[in-house]
PDB file of C-alpha atoms in Angstrom:
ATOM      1  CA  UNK C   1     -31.290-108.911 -54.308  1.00  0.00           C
ATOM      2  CA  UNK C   2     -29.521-111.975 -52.648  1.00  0.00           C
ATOM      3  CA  UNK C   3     -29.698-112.315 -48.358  1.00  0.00           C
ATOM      4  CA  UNK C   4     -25.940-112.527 -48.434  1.00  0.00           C
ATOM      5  CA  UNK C   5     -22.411-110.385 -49.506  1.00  0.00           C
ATOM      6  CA  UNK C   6     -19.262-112.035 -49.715  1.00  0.00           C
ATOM      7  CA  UNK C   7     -16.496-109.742 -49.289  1.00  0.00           C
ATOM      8  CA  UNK C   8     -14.160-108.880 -52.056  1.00  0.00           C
ATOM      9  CA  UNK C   9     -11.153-109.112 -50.061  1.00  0.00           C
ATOM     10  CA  UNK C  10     -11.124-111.356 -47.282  1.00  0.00           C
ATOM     11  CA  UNK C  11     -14.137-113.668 -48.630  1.00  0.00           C
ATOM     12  CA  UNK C  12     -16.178-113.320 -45.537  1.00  0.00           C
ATOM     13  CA  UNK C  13     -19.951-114.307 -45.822  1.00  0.00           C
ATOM     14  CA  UNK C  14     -22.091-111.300 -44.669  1.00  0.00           C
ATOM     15  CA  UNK C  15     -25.492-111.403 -44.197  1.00  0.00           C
ATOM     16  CA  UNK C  16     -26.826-108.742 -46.376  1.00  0.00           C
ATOM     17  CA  UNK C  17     -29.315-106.846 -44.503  1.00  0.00           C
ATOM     18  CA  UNK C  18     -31.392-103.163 -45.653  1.00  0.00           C
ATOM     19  CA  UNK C  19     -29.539-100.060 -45.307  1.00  0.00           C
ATOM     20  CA  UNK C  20     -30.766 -96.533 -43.809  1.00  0.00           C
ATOM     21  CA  UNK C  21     -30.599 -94.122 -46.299  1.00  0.00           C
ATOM     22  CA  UNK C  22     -26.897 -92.506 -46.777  1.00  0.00           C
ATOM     23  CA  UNK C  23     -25.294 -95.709 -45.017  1.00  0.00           C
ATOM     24  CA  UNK C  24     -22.464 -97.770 -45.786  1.00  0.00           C
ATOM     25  CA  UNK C  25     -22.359-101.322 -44.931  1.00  0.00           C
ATOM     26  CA  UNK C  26     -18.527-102.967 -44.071  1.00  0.00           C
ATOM     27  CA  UNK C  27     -16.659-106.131 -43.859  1.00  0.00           C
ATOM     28  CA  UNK C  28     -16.449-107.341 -39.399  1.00  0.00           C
ATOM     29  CA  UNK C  29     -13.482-108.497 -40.160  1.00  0.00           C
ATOM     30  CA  UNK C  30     -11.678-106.698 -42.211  1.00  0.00           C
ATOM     31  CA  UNK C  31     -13.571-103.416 -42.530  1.00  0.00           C
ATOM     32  CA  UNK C  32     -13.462-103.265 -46.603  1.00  0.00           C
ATOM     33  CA  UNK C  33     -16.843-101.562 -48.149  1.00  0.00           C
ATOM     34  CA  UNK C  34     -19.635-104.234 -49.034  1.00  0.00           C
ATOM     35  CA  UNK C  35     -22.290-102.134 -50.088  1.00  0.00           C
ATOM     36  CA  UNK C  36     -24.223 -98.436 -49.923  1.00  0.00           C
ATOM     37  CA  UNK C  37     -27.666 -97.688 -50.668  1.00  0.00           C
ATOM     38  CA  UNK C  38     -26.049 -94.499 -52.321  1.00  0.00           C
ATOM     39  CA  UNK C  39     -25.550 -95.823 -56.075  1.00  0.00           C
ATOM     40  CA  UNK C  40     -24.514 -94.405 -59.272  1.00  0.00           C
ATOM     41  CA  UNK C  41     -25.149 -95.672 -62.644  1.00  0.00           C
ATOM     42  CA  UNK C  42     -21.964 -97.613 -63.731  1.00  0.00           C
ATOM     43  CA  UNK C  43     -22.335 -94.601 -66.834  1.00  0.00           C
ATOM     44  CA  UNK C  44     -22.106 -92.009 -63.909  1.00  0.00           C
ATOM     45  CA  UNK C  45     -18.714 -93.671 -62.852  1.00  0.00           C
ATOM     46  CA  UNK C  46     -17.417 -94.246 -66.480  1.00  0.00           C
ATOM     47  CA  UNK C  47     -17.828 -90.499 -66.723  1.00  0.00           C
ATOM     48  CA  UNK C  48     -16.607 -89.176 -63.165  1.00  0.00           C
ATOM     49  CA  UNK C  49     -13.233 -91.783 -64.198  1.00  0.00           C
ATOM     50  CA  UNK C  50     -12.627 -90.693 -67.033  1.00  0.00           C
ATOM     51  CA  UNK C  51     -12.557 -87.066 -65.905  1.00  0.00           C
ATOM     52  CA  UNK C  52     -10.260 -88.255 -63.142  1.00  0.00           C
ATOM     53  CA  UNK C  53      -8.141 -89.981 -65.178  1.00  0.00           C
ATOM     54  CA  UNK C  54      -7.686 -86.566 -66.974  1.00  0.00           C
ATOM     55  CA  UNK C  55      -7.151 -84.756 -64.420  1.00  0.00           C
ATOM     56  CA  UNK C  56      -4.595 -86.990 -62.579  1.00  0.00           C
ATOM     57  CA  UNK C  57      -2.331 -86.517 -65.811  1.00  0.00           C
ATOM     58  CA  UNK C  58      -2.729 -82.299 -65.332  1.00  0.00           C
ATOM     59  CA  UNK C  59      -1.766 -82.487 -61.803  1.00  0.00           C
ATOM     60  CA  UNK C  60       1.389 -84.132 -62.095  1.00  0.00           C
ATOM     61  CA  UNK C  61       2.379 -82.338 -65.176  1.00  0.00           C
ATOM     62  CA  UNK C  62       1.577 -78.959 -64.398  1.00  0.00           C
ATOM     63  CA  UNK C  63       3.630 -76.876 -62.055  1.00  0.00           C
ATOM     64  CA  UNK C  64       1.301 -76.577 -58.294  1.00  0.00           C
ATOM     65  CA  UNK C  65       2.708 -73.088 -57.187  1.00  0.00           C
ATOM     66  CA  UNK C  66       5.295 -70.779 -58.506  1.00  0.00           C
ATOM     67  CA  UNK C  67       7.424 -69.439 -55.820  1.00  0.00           C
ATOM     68  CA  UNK C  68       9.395 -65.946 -55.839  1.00  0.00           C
ATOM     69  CA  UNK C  69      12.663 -65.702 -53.524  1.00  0.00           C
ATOM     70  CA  UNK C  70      14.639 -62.743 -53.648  1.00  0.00           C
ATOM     71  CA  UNK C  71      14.114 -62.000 -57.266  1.00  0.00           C
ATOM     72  CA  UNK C  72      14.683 -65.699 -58.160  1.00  0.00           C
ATOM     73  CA  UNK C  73      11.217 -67.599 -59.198  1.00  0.00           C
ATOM     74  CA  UNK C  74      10.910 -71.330 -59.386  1.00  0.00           C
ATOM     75  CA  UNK C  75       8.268 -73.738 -60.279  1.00  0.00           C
ATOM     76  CA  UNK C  76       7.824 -76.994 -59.050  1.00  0.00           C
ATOM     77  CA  UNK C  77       5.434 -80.466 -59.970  1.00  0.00           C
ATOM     78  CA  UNK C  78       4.531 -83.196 -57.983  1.00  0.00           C
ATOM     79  CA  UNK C  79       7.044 -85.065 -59.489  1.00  0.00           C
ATOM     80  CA  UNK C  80       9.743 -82.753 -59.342  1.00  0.00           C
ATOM     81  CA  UNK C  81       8.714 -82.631 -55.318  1.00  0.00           C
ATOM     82  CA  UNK C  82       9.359 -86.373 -55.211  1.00  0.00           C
ATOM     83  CA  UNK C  83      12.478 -85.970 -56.811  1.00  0.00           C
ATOM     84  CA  UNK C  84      14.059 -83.882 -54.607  1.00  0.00           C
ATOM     85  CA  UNK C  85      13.067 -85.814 -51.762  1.00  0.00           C
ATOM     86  CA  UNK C  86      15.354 -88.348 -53.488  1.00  0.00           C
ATOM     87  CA  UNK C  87      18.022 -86.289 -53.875  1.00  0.00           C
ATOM     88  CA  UNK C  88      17.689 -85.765 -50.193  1.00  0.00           C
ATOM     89  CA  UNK C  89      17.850 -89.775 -49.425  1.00  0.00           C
ATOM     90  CA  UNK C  90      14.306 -89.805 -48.474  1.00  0.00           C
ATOM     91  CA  UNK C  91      13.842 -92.674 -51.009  1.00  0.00           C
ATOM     92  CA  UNK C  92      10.515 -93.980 -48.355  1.00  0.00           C
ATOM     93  CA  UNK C  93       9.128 -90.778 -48.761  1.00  0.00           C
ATOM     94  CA  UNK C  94       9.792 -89.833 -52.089  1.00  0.00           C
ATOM     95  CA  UNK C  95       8.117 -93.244 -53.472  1.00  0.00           C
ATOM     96  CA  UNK C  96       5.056 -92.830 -50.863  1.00  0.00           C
ATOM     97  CA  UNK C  97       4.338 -89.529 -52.634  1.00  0.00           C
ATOM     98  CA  UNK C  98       4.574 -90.734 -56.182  1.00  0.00           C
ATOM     99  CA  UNK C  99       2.678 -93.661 -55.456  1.00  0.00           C
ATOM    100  CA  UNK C 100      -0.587 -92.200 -53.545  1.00  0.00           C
ATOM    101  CA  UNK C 101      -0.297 -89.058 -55.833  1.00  0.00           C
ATOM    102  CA  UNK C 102       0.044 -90.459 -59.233  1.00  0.00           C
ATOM    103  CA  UNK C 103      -0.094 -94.317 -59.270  1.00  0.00           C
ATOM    104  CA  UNK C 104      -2.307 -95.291 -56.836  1.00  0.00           C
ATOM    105  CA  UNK C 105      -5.089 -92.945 -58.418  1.00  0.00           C
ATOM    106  CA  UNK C 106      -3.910 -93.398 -61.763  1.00  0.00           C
ATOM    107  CA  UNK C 107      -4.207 -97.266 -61.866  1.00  0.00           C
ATOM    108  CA  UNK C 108      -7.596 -96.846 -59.736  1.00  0.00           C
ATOM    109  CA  UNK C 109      -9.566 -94.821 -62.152  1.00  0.00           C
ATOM    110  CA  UNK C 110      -7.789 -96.828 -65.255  1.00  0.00           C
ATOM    111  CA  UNK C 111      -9.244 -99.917 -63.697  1.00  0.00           C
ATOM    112  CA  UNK C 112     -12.231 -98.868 -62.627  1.00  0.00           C
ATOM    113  CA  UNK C 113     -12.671 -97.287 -66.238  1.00  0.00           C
ATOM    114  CA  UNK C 114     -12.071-100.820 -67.731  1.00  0.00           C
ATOM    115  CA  UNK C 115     -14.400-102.139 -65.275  1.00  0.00           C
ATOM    116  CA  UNK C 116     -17.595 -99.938 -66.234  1.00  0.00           C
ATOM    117  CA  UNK C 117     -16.388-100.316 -70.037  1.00  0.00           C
ATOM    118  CA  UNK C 118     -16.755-104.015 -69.999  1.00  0.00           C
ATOM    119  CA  UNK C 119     -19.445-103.937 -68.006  1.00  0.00           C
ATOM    120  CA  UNK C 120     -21.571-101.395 -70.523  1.00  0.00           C
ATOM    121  CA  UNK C 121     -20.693-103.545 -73.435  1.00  0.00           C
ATOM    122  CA  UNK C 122     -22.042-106.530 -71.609  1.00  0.00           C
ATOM    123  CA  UNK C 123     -18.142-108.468 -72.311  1.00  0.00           C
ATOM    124  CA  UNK C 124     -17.350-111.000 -68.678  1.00  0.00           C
ATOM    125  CA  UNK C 125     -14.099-111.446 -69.544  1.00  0.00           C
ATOM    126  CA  UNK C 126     -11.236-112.954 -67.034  1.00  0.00           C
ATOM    127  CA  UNK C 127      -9.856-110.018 -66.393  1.00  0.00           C
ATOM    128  CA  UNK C 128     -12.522-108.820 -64.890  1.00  0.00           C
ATOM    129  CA  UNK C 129     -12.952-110.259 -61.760  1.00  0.00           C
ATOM    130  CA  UNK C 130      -9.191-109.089 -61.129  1.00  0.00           C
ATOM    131  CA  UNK C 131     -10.156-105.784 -62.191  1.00  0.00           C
ATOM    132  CA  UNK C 132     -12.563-105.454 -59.671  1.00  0.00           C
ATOM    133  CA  UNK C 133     -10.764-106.569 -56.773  1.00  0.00           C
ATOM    134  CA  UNK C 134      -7.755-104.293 -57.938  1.00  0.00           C
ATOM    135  CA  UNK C 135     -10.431-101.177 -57.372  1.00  0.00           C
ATOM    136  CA  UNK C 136     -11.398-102.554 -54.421  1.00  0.00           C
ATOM    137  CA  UNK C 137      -7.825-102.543 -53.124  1.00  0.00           C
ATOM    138  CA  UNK C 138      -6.941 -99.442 -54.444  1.00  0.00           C
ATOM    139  CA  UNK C 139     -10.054 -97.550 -52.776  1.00  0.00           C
ATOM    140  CA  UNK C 140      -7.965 -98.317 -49.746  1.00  0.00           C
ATOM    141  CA  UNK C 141      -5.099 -96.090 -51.150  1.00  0.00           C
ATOM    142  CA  UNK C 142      -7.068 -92.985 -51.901  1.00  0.00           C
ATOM    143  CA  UNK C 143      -5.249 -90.185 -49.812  1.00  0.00           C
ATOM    144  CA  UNK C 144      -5.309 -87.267 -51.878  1.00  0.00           C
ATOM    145  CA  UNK C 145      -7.111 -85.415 -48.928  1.00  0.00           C
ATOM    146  CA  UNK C 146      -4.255 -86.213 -46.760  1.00  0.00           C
ATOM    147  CA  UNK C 147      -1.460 -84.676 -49.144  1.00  0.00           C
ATOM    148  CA  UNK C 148      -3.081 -81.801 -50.678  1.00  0.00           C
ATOM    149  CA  UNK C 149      -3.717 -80.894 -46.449  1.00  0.00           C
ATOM    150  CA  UNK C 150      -0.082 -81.444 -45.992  1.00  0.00           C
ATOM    151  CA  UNK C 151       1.242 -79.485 -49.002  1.00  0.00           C
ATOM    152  CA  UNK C 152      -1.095 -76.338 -48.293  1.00  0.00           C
ATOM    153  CA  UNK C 153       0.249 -76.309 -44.293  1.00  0.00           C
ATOM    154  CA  UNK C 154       3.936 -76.078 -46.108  1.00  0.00           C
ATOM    155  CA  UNK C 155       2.790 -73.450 -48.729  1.00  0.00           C
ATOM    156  CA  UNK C 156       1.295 -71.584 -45.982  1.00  0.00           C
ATOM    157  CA  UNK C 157       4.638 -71.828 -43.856  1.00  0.00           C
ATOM    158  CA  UNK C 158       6.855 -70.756 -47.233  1.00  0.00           C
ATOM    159  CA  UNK C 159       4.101 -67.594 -47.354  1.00  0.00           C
ATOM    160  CA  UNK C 160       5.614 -65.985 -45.046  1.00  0.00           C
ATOM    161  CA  UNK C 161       9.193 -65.527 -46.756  1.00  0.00           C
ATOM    162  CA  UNK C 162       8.509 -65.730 -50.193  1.00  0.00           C
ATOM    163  CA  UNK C 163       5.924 -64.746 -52.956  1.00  0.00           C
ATOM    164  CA  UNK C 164       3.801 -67.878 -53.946  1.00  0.00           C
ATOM    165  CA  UNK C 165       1.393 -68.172 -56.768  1.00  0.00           C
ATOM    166  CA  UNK C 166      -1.074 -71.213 -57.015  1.00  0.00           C
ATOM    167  CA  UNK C 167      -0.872 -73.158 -60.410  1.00  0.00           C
ATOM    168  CA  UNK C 168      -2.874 -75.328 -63.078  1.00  0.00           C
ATOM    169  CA  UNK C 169      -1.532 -77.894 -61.337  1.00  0.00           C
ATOM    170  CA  UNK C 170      -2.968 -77.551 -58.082  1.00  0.00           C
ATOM    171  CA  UNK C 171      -6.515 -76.199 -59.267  1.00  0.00           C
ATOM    172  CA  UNK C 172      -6.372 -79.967 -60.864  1.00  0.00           C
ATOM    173  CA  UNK C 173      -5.371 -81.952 -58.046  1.00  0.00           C
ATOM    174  CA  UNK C 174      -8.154 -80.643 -56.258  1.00  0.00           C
ATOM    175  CA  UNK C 175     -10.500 -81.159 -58.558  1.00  0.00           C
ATOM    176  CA  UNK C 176      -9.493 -84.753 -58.481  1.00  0.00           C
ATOM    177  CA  UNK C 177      -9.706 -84.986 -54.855  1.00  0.00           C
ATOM    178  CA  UNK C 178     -13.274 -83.853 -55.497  1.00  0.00           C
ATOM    179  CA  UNK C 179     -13.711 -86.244 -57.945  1.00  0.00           C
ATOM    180  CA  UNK C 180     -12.041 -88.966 -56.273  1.00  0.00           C
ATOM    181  CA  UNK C 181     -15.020 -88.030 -53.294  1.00  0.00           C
ATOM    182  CA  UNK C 182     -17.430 -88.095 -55.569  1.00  0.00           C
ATOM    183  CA  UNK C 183     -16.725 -91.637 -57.355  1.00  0.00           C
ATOM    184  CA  UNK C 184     -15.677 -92.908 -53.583  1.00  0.00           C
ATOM    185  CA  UNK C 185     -19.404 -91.775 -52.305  1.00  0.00           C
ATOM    186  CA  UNK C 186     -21.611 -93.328 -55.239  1.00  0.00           C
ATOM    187  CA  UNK C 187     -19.492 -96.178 -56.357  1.00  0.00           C
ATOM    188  CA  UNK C 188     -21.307 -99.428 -54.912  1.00  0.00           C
ATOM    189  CA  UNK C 189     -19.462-102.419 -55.749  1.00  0.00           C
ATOM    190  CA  UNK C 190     -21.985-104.478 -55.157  1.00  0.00           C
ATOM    191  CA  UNK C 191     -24.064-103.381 -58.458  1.00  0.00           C
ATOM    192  CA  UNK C 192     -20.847-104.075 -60.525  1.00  0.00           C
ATOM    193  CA  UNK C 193     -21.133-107.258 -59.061  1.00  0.00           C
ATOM    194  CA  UNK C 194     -24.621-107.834 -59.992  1.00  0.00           C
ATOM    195  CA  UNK C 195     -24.385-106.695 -63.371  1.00  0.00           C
ATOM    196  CA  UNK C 196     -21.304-108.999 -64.253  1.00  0.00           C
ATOM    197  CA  UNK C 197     -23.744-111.799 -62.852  1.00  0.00           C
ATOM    198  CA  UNK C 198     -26.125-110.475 -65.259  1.00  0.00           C
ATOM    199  CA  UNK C 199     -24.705-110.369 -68.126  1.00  0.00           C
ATOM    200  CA  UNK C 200     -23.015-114.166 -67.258  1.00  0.00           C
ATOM    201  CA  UNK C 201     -26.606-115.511 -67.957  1.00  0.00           C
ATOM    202  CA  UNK C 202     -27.435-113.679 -70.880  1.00  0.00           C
TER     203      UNK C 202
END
């Protein structure tokens, strides 16, 4: 293993030193992930992206809740949510919920998927290095935890007045927030490093 990390996003030279067991080592300057000493396999990632990937799809497909209001019942997506803040004007708001609900982890887990495939089949193609730096940048946009928080205080709030039933799409979305944890806790950039290196002198 080499004495020194460069950082992925601001190019800082870090001295790379040996980690207690469960730690996470960051940039000083601009606090972006260098390394763990918690590490999956890149086949464990491959697998826990995939099923994200999946699962990313089912939440914003699926209704979350149904609702019941005097007799009338309505459904409702995460897209359809976004759409009627829209319709609202809240065009900020409305984009920051389609993006950090659907693209954001969408174009995480598709790059990080290409990533691990190229990587397994031992191909160090250009794209890669962008690749990587994309899921780098991306990590930074995982908040599923803070919308799914957000969405259950309103459902909790709407409780009270109407009859609300939790959906397929819900029961996804928080399986991918568990999945997102998962891949965010064992994914160690630093070995997908290596391994390109690798398989550049082969």
């Amino acid at each position: 293993m080499t004495n020194i990390n460069v950082c992925n996003k601001c190019d800082l030279i870090v001295e790379h030193v040996i980690l207690e067991k469960n730690k996470h080592a960051h940039c000083p300057r601009c606090n972006t992930l260098l390394y763990t000493n918690i590490i999956f396999s890149i086949s464990t990632i491959l697998a826990l992206s995939l099923t994200g990937l999946f699962l990313v799809i089912i939440a914003n497909i699926f209704p979350m809740f149904t609702i019941t209001m005097l007799g009338v019942e309505e459904s409702a997506t995460l897209i359809q949510g976004a759409w009627a803040l829209f319709e609202k004007n809240f065009y900020f708001v409305g984009l920051l919920v389609i993006f950090c609900s659907f693209i954001a982890p969408f174009l995480f887990l598709s790059c990080l998927v290409q990533v691990c495939l190229l990587l397994l089949t031992k191909r160090n193609t250009p794209q890669l290095i962008l690749l990587l730096k994309l899921v780098n940048f991306f990590t930074e946009w995982s908040m599923l935890e803070v919308y799914l928080v957000s969405f259950l205080i309103a459902v909790f709030k709407l409780s009270d007045i109407a009859d609300i039933k939790l959906q397929l799409g819900l029961l996804s979305f928080v399986s991918l927030m568990f999945i997102s944890s998962l891949i965010m806790y064992g994914l160690n950039l630093e070995l997908f490093w290596q391994k390109m290196e690798k398989n550049a002198k082969r």
